[in-house]
mmCIF file of C-alpha atoms and ligand atoms in Angstrom:
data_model
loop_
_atom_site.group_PDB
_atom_site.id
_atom_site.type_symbol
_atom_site.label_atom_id
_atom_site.label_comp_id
_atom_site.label_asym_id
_atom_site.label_seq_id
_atom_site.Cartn_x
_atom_site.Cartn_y
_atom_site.Cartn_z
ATOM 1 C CA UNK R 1 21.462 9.961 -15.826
ATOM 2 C CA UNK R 2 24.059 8.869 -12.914
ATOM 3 C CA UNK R 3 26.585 6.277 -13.481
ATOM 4 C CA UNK R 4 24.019 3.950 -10.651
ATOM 5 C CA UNK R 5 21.095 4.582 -12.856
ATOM 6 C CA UNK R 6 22.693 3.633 -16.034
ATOM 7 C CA UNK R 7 24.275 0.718 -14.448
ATOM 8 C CA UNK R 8 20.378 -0.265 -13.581
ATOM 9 C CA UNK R 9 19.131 0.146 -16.861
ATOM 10 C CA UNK R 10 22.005 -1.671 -19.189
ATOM 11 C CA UNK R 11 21.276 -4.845 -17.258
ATOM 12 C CA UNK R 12 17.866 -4.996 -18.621
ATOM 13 C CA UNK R 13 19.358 -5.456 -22.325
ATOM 14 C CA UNK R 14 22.206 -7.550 -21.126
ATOM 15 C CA UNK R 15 20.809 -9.566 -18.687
ATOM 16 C CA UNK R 16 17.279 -9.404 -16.905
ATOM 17 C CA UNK R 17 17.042 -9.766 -13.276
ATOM 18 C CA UNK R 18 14.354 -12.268 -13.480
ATOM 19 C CA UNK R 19 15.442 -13.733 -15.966
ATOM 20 C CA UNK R 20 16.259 -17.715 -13.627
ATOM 21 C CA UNK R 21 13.738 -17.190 -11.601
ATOM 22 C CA UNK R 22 9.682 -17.761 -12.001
ATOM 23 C CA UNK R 23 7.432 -15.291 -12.928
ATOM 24 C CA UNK R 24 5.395 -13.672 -10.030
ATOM 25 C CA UNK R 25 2.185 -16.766 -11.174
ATOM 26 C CA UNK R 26 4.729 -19.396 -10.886
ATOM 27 C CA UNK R 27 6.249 -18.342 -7.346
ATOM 28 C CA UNK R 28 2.804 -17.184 -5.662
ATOM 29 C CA UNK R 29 1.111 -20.246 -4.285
ATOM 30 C CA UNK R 30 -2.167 -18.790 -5.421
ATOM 31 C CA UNK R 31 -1.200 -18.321 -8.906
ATOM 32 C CA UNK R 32 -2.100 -14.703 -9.847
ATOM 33 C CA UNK R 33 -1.334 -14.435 -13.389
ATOM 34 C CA UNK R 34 0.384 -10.705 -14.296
ATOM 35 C CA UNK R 35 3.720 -10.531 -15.074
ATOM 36 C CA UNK R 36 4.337 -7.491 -13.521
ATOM 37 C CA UNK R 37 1.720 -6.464 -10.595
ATOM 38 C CA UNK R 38 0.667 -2.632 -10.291
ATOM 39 C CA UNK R 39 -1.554 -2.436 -7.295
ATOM 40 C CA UNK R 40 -3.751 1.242 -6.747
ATOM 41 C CA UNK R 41 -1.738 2.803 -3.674
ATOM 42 C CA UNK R 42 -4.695 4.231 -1.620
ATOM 43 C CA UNK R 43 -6.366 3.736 -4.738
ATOM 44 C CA UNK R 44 -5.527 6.319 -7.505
ATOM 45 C CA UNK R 45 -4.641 9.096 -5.167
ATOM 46 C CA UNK R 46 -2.420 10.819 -7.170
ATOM 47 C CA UNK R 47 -5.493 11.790 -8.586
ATOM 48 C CA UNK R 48 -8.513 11.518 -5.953
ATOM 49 C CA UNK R 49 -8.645 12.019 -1.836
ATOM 50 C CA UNK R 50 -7.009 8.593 -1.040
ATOM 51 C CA UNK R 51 -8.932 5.411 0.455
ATOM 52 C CA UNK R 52 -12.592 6.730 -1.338
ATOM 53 C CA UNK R 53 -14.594 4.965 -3.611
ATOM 54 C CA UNK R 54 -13.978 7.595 -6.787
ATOM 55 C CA UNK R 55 -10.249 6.857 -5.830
ATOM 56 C CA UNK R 56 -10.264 3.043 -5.616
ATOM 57 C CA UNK R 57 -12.747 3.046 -8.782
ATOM 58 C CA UNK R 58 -10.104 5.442 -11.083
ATOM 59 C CA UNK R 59 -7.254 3.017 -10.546
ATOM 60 C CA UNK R 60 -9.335 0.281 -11.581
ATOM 61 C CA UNK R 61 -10.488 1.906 -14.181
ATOM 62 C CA UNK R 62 -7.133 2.964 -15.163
ATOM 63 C CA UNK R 63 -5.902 -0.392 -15.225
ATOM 64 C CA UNK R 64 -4.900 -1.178 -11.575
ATOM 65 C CA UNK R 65 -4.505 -5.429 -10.601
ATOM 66 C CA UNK R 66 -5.204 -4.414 -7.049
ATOM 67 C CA UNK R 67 -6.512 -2.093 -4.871
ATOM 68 C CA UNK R 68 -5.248 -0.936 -1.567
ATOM 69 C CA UNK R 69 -7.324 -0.367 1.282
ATOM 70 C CA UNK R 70 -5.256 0.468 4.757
ATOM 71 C CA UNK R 71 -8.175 -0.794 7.122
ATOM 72 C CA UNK R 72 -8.491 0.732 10.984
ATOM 73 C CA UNK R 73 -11.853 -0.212 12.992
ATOM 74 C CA UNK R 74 -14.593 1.951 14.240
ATOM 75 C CA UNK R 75 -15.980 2.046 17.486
ATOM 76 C CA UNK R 76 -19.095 -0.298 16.716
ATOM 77 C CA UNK R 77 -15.899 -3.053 15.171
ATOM 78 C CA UNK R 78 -16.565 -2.081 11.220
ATOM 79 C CA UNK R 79 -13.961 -1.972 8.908
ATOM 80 C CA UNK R 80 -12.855 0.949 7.140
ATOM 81 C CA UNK R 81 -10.175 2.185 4.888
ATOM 82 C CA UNK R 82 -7.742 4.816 6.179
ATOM 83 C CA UNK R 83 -4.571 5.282 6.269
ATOM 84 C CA UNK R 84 -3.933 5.719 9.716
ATOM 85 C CA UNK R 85 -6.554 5.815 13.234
ATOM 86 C CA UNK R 86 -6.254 9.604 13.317
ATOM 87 C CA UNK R 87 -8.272 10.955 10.523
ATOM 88 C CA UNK R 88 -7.440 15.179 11.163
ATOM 89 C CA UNK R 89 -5.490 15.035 7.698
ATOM 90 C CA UNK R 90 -7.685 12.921 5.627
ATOM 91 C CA UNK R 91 -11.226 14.153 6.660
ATOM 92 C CA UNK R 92 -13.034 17.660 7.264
ATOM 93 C CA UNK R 93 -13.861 15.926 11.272
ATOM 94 C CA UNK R 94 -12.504 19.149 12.944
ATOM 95 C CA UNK R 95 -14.996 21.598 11.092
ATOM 96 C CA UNK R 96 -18.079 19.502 12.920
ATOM 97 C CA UNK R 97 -18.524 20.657 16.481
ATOM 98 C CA UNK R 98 -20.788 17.982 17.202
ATOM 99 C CA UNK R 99 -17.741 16.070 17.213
ATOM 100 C CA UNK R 100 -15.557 18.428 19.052
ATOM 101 C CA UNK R 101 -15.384 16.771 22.586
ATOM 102 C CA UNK R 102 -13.801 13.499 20.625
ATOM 103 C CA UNK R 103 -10.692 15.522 20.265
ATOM 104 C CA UNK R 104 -7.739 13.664 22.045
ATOM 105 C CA UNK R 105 -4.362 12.568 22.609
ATOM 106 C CA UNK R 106 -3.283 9.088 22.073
ATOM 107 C CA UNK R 107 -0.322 6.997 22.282
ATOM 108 C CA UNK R 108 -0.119 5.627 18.753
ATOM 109 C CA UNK R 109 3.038 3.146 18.896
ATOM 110 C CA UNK R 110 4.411 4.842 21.398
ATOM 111 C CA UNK R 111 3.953 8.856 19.379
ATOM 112 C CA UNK R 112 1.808 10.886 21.272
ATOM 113 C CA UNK R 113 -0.493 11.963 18.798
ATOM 114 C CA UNK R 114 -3.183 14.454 18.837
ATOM 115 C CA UNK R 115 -6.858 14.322 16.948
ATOM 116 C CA UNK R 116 -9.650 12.373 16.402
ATOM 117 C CA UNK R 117 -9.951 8.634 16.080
ATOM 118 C CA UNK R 118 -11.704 6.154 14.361
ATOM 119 C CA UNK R 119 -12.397 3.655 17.070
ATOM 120 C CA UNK R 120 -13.757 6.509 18.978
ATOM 121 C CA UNK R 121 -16.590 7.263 16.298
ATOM 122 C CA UNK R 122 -19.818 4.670 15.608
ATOM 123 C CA UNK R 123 -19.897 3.905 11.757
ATOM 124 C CA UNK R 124 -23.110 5.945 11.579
ATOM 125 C CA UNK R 125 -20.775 8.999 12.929
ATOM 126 C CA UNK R 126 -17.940 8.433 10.563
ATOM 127 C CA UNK R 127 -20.503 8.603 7.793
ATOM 128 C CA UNK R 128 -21.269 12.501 8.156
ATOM 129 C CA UNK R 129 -17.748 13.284 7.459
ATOM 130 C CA UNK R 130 -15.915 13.542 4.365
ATOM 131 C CA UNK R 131 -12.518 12.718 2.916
ATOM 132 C CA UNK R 132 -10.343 15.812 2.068
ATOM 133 C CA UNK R 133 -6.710 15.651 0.372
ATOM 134 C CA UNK R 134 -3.979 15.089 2.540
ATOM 135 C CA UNK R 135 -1.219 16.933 0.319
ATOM 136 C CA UNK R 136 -3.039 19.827 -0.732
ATOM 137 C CA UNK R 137 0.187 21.828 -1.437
ATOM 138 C CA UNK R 138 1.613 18.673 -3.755
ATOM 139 C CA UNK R 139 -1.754 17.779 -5.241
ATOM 140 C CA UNK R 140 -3.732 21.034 -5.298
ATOM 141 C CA UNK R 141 -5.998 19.262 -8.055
ATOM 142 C CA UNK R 142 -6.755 16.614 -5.839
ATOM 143 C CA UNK R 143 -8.693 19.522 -3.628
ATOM 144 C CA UNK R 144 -11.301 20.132 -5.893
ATOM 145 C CA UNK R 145 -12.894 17.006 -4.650
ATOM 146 C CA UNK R 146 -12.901 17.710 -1.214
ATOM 147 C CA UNK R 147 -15.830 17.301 0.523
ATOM 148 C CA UNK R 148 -17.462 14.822 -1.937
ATOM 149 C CA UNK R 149 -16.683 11.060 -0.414
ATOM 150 C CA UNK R 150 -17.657 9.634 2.757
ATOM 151 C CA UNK R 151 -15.014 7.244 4.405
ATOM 152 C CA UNK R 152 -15.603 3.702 2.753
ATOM 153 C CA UNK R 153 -16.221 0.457 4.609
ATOM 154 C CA UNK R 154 -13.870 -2.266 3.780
ATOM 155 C CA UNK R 155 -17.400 -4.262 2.619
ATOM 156 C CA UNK R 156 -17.724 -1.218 0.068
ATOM 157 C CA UNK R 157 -14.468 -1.970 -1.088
ATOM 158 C CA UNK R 158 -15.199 -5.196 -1.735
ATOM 159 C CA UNK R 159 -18.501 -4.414 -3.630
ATOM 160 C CA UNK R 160 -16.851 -2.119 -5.726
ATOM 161 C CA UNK R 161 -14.256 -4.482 -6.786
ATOM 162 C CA UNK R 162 -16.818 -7.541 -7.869
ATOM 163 C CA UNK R 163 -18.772 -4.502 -9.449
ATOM 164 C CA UNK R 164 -16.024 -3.433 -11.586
ATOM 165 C CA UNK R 165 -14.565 -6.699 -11.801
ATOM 166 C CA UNK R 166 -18.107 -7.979 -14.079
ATOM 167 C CA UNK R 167 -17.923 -4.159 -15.674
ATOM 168 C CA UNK R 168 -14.074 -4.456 -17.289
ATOM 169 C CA UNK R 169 -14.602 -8.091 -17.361
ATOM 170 C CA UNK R 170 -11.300 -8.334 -15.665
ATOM 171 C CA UNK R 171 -10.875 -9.203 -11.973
ATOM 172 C CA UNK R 172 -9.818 -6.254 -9.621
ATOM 173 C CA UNK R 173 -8.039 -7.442 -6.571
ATOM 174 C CA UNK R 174 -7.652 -6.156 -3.340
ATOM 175 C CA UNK R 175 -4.678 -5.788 -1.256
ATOM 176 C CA UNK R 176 -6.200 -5.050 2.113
ATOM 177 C CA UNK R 177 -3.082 -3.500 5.203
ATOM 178 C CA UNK R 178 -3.913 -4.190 8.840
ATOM 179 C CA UNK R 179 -3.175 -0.744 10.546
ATOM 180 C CA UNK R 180 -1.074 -0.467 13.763
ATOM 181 C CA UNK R 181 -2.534 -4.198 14.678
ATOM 182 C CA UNK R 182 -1.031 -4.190 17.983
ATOM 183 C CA UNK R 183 -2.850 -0.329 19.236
ATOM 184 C CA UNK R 184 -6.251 -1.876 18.187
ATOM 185 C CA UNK R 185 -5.718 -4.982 20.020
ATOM 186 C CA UNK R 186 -4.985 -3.503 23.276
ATOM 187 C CA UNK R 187 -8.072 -1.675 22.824
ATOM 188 C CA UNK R 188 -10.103 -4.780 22.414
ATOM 189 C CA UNK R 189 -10.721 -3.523 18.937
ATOM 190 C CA UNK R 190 -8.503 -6.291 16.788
ATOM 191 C CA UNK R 191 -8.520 -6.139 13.073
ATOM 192 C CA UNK R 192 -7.838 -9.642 12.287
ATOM 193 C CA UNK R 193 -11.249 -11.545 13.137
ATOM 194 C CA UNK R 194 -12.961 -8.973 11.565
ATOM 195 C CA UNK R 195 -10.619 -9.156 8.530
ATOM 196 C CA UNK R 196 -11.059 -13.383 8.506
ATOM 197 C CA UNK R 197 -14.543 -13.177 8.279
ATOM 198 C CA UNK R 198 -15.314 -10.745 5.745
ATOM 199 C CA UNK R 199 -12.935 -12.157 3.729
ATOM 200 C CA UNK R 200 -14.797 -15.424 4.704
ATOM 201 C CA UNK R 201 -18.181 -13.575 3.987
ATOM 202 C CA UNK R 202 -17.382 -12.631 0.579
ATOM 203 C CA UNK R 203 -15.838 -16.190 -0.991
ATOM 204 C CA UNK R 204 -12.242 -14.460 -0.841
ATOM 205 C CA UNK R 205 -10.821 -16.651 1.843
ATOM 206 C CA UNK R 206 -9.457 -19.150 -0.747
ATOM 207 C CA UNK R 207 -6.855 -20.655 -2.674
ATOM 208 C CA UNK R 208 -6.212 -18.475 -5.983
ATOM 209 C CA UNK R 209 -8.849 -15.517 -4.956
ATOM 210 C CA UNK R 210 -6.955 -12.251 -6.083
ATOM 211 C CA UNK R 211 -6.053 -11.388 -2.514
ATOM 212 C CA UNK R 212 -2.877 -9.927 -0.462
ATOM 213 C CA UNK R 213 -2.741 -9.220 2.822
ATOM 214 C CA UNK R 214 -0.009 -7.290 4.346
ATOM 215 C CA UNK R 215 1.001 -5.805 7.689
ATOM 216 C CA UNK R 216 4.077 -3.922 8.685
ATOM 217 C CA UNK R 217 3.954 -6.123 11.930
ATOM 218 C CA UNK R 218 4.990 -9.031 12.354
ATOM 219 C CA UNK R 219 2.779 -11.459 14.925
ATOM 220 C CA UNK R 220 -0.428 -10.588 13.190
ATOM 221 C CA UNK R 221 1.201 -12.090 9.861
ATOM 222 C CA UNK R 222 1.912 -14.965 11.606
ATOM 223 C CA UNK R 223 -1.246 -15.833 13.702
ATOM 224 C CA UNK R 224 -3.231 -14.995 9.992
ATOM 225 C CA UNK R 225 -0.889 -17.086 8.128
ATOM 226 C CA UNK R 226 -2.950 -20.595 9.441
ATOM 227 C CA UNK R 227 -6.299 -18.735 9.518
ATOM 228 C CA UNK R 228 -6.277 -17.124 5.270
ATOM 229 C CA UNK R 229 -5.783 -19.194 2.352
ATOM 230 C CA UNK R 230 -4.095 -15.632 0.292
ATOM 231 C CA UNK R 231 -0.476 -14.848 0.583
ATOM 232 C CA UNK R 232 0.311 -12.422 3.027
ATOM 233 C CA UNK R 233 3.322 -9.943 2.690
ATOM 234 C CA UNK R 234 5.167 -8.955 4.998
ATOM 235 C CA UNK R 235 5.721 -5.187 4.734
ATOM 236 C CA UNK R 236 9.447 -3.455 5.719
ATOM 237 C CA UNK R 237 10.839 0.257 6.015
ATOM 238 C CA UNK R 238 14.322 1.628 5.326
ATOM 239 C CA UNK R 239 14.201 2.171 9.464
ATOM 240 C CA UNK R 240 12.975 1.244 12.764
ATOM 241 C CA UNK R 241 11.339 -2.309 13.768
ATOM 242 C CA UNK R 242 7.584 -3.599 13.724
ATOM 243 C CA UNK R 243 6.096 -1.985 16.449
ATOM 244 C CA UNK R 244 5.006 -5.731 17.879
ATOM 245 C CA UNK R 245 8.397 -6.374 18.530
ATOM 246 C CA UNK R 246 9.265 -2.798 19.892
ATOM 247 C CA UNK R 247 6.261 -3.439 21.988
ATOM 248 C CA UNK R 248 7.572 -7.145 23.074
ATOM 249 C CA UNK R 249 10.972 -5.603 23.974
ATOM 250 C CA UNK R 250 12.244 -7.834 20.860
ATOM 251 C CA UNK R 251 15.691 -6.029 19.411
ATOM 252 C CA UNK R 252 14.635 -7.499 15.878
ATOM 253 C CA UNK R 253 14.682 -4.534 13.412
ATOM 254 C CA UNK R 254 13.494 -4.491 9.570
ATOM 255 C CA UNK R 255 17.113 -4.758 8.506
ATOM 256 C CA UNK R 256 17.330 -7.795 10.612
ATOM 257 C CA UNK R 257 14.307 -8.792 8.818
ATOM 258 C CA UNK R 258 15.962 -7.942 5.092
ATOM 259 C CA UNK R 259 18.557 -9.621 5.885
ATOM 260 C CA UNK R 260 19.297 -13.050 3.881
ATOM 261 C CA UNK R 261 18.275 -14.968 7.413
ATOM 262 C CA UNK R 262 15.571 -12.696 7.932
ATOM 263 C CA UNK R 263 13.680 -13.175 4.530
ATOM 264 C CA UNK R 264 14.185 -16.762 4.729
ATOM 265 C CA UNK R 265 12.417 -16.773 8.259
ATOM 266 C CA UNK R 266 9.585 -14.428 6.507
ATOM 267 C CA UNK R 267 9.304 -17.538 3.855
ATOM 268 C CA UNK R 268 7.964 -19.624 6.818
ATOM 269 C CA UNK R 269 4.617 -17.725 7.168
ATOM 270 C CA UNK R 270 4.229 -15.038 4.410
ATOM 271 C CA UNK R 271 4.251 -15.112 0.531
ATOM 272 C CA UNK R 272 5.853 -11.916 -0.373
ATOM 273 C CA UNK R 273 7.667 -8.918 0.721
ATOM 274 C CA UNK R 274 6.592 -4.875 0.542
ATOM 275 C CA UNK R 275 9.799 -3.542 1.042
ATOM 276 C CA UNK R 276 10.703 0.870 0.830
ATOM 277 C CA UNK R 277 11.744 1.063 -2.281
ATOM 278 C CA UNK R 278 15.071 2.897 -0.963
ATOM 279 C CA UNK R 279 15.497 -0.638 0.553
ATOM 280 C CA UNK R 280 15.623 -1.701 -3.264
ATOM 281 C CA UNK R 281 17.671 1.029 -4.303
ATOM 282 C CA UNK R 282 19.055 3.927 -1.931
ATOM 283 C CA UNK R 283 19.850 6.927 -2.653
ATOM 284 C CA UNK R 284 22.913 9.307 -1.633
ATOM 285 C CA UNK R 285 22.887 12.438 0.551
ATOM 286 C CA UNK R 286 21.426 14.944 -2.284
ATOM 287 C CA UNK R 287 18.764 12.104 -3.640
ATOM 288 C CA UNK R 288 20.464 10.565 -6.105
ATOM 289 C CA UNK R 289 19.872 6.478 -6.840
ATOM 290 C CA UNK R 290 22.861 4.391 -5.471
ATOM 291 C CA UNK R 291 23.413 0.892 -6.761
ATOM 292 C CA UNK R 292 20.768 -1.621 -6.182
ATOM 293 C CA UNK R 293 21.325 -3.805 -2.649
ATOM 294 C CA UNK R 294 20.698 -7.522 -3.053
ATOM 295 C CA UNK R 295 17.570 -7.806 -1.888
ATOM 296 C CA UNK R 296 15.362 -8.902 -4.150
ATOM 297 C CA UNK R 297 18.045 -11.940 -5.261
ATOM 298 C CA UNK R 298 17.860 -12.170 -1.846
ATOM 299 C CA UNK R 299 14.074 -12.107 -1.339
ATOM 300 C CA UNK R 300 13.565 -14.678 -4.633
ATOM 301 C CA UNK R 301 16.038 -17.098 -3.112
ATOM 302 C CA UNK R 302 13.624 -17.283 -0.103
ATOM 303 C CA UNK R 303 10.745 -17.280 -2.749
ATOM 304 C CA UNK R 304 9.420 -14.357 -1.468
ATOM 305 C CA UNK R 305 7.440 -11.724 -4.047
ATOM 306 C CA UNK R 306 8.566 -8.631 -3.960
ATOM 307 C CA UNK R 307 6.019 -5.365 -4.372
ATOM 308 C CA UNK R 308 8.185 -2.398 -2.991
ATOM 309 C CA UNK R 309 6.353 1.192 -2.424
ATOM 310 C CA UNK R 310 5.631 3.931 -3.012
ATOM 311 C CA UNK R 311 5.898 5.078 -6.880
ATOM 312 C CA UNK R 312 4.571 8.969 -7.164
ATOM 313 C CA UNK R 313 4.919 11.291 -9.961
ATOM 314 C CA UNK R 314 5.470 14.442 -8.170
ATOM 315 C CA UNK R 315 9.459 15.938 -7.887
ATOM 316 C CA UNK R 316 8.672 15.429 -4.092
ATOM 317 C CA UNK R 317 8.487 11.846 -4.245
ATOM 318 C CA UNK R 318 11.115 10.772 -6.631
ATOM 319 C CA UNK R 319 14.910 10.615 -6.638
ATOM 320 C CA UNK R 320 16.895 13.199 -7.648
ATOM 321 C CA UNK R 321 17.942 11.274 -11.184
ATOM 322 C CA UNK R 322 14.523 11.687 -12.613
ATOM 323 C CA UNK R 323 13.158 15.223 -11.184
ATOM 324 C CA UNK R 324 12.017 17.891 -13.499
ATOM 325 C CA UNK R 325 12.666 20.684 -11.278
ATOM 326 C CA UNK R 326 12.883 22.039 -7.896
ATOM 327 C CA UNK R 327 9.610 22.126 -7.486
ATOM 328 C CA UNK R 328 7.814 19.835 -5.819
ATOM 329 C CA UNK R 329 4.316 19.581 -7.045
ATOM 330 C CA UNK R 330 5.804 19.285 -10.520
ATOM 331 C CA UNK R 331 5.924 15.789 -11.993
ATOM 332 C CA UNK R 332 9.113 14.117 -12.881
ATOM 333 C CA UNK R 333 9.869 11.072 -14.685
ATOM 334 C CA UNK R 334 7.757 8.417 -13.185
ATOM 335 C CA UNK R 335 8.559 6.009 -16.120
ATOM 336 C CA UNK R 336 11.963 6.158 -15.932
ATOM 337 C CA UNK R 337 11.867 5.258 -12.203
ATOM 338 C CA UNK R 338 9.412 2.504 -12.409
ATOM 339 C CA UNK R 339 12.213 1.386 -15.961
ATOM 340 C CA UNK R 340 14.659 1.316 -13.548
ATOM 341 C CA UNK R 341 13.034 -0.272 -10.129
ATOM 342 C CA UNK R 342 11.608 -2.838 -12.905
ATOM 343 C CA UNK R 343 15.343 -3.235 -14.020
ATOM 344 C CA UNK R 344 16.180 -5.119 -10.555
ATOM 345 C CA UNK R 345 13.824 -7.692 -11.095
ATOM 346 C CA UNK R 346 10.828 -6.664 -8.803
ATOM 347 C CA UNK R 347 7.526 -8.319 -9.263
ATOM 348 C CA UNK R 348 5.496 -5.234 -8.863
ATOM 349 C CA UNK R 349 5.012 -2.273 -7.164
ATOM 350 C CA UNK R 350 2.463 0.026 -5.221
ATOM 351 C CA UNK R 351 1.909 3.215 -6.822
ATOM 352 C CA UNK R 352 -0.210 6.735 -6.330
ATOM 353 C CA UNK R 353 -0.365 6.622 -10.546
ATOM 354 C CA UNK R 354 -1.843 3.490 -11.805
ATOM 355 C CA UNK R 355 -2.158 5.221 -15.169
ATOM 356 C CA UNK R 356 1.788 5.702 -15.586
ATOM 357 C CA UNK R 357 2.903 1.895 -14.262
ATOM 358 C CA UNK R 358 0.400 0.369 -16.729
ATOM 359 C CA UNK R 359 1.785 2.791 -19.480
ATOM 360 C CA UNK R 360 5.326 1.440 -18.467
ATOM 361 C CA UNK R 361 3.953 -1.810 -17.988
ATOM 362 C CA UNK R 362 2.592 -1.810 -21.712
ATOM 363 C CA UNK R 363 5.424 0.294 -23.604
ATOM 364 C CA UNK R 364 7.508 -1.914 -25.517
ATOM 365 C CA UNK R 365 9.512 1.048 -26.204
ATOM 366 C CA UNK R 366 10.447 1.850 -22.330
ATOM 367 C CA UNK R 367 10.663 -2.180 -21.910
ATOM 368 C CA UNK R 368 13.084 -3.115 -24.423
HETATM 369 O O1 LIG H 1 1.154 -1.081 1.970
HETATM 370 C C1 LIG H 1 2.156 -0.666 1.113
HETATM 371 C C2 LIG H 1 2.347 0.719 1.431
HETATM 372 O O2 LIG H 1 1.067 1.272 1.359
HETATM 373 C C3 LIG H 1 2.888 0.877 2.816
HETATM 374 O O3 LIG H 1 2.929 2.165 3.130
HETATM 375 O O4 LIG H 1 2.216 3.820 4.715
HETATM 376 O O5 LIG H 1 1.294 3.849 2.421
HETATM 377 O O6 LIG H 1 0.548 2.142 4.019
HETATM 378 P P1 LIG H 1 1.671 3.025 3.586
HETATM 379 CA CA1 LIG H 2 -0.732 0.595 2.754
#
C-alpha cells in the first residue's frame, strides 16, 4: 500500500469525509434515498457486451441503483443506447454487406473518424445487427455472447427497468448520457426533444422519479435544466474542454470547470458532478494513487453530488496500488479501490462490476 493510499484509508476511521455534510437524499433535490449510489456502467459490462438488455438486466439483478444507457439517434430520430455514433467496435455491422456502402468518414468533434453510423441506419436496419464485445482481449468471457443482442432502444431500456423494478420489488433507475449533443444537432438529429418526451412519455419527467441525466457538454445541460424535473450532472475529464465550447471558440476547459468557481457556476443549472476519477485522485507517472485533490469538498460546498467513473476490475483499469499482476485481463483489487475512492467522501460511483461495489457497499468489514 503507498504512503497516498494509506493516507486515504486512515481518514475513514479518524474522520469521514462526509461526515458535515448531507447524505446524497438530503443534498439531491429529488431525494433518492441510497447512501452510497452504484449505477450499472453500460450496464454490467464487465460481464455482458455493454449497452444490451442481458447487460443492463445483470446489473440490476446484481444489485445496481441505476442503469446507464449512453443514447445516440438513428436515422428515423429513435433513441438508442451506444456508447458512441460509430458502432464498428460494439456491433458485427462490417460482416453485413448489405450495409457496406454506409461505410464513411466523419468528423466526430472535430476526429476524423472512420465506420458506420447510427444516424445513417433506420431503426429497422440497426435491428439486424448485433452487439459484440468491445475489449475482447481484456474480457475474452464477455465474447461468448457475441452475436446474441440486438442494439436496445432507449424505450427498451425503460421497459426493462419498470419490469425489473415490480420483479425485485425495488426501483431500478436510469441514468440516461446525451452523446456528442452538439454532432447530432448540426445534423438536425438533436437528442434532447427526443430525450424530454420519452422521459415525458413514461411518467419520469418528475420531481423524485429515479432519474439522472448527464452530458459531458455543457449548453445541452443548461437548455435541459428548465425543460426536466431530474437532476442533471454535469460530466468532466482529467483533459480537454466540452466540445460545445471548443466548438463556440470558448477557452473554458474542464479544469476551469473543477475549479472552486467553476463547480459553483455548475450549481446554477445541474445537480451533480461525474468527474474522472483521476480528477478525484491522480495518480503518478508509473500508476500509482497520489493524494486526493479537493474536489469533492469542493464540489459539496457548491452542493453538487459527486458520481466519478469508471470503476473496473481488470489490472488494465486500476491503479498501480491495487493490481494483481502485469497482466491486464487479470483482476485486481476492485474493493480496495472503490474503499479508498469511498474514503474521500464521494456519493457514488459508475462501475463495469455492479456485483463488487454492492459487495463493498454491504461489507461492514471493508467499511469499518
Ligand atoms: O457517464 C459516465 C461515464 O460513463 C462517462 O464515460 O465514456 O463511459 O460514457 P463514458
Ligand atoms: Ca456514459
Amino acid at each position: 500500500m503507498t504512503v497516498a493510499v494509506a493516507a486515504v484509508l486512515t481518514l475513514v476511521g479518524a474522520a469521514p469525509a462526509t461526515a458535515d455534510r448531507p447524505t446524497v437524499a438530503q443534498t439531491t433535490a429529488d431525494g433518492h434515498g441510497d447512501d452510497f449510489t452504484v449505477v450499472g456502467h453500460r450496464g454490467a459490462s464487465g460481464y455482458r457486451p455493454e449497452h444490451t438488455l442481458a447487460s443492463y438486466e445483470l446489473a440490476a439483478r446484481m444489485g445496481a441503483d441505476y442503469i446507464e444507457p449512453d443514447l445516440v439517434t438513428t436515422k428515423d430520430g429513435v433513441l438508442v443506447a451506444r456508447h458512441e455514433p460509430e458502432i464498428s467496435g460494439t456491433t458485427d455491422v462490417a460482416r453485413h454487406p448489405e450495409f457496406a456502402s454506409l461505410k464513411t468518414t466523419k468528423s466526430l468533434d472535430g476526429v476524423a473518424t472512420t465506420g458506420w453510423f447510427t444516424e445513417d441506419f433506420t431503426l429497422a436496419q440497426l435491428k439486424t445487427l448485433r452487439a459484440v464485445e468491445r475489449i475482447p482481449a481484456v474480457r475474452q468471457h464477455n465474447t461468448m455472447y457475441d452475436g446474441r443482442y440486438e442494439i436496445p432502444t432507449f424505450q427498451e431500456v425503460i421497459d426493462l427497468s419498470k419490469r425489473l423494478s415490480r420483479e425485485l420489488h425495488r426501483e431500478i433507475g436510469i441514468y440516461p448520457e446525451t452523446k456528442h449533443p452538439t454532432y447530432f444537432r448540426k445534423q438536425g438529429k438533436a437528442l434532447e426533444p427526443k430525450l424530454v418526451s420519452m422521459l415525458d412519455k413514461n411518467g419520469l419527467n418528475r420531481r423524485g422519479a429515479k432519474v439522472f441525466v448527464q452530458s459531458f457538454e455543457v449548453s445541452n445541460l443548461k437548455a435541459l435544466d428548465p425543460q426536466l424535473n431530474v437532476p442533471l450532472v454535469q460530466l468532466t475529464s482529467a483533459t480537454g474542454a466540452p466540445f460545445d465550447f471548443v466548438d463556440t471558440g470558448d477557452p473554458r476547459t474542464y479544469a476551469d470547470i473543477t475549479s472552486a468557481a467553476g463547480l459553483r457556476e455548475v450549481a446554477t443549472y445541474a445537480d451533480g458532478l461525474g468527474p474522472d476519477k483521476n480528477q478525484i485522485i491522480p495518480r503518478d507517472a508509473a500508476g500509482f494513487l497520489l493524494s486526493p485533490t479537493s474536489l469533492v469538498r469542493d464540489a459539496h460546498r457548491a452542493g453538487l453530488t459527486v458520481h466519478p467513473y469508471t470503476f473496473r476490475a481488470e489490472n488494465s483499469f486500476l491503479p498501480a496500488d491495487f493490481r494483481s499482476s502485469a497482466i491486464p485481463a487479470e483482476y485486481g483489487d476492485l474493493f480496495a479501490e472503490i474503499a479508498t475512492f469511498r474514503a474521500t467522501g464521494i456519493d457514488g460511483l459508475f462501475t463495469d462490476n455492479t456485483d463488487v461495489a454492492i459487495a463493498q457497499r454491504d461489507d461492514r468489514l471493508v467499511r469499518r
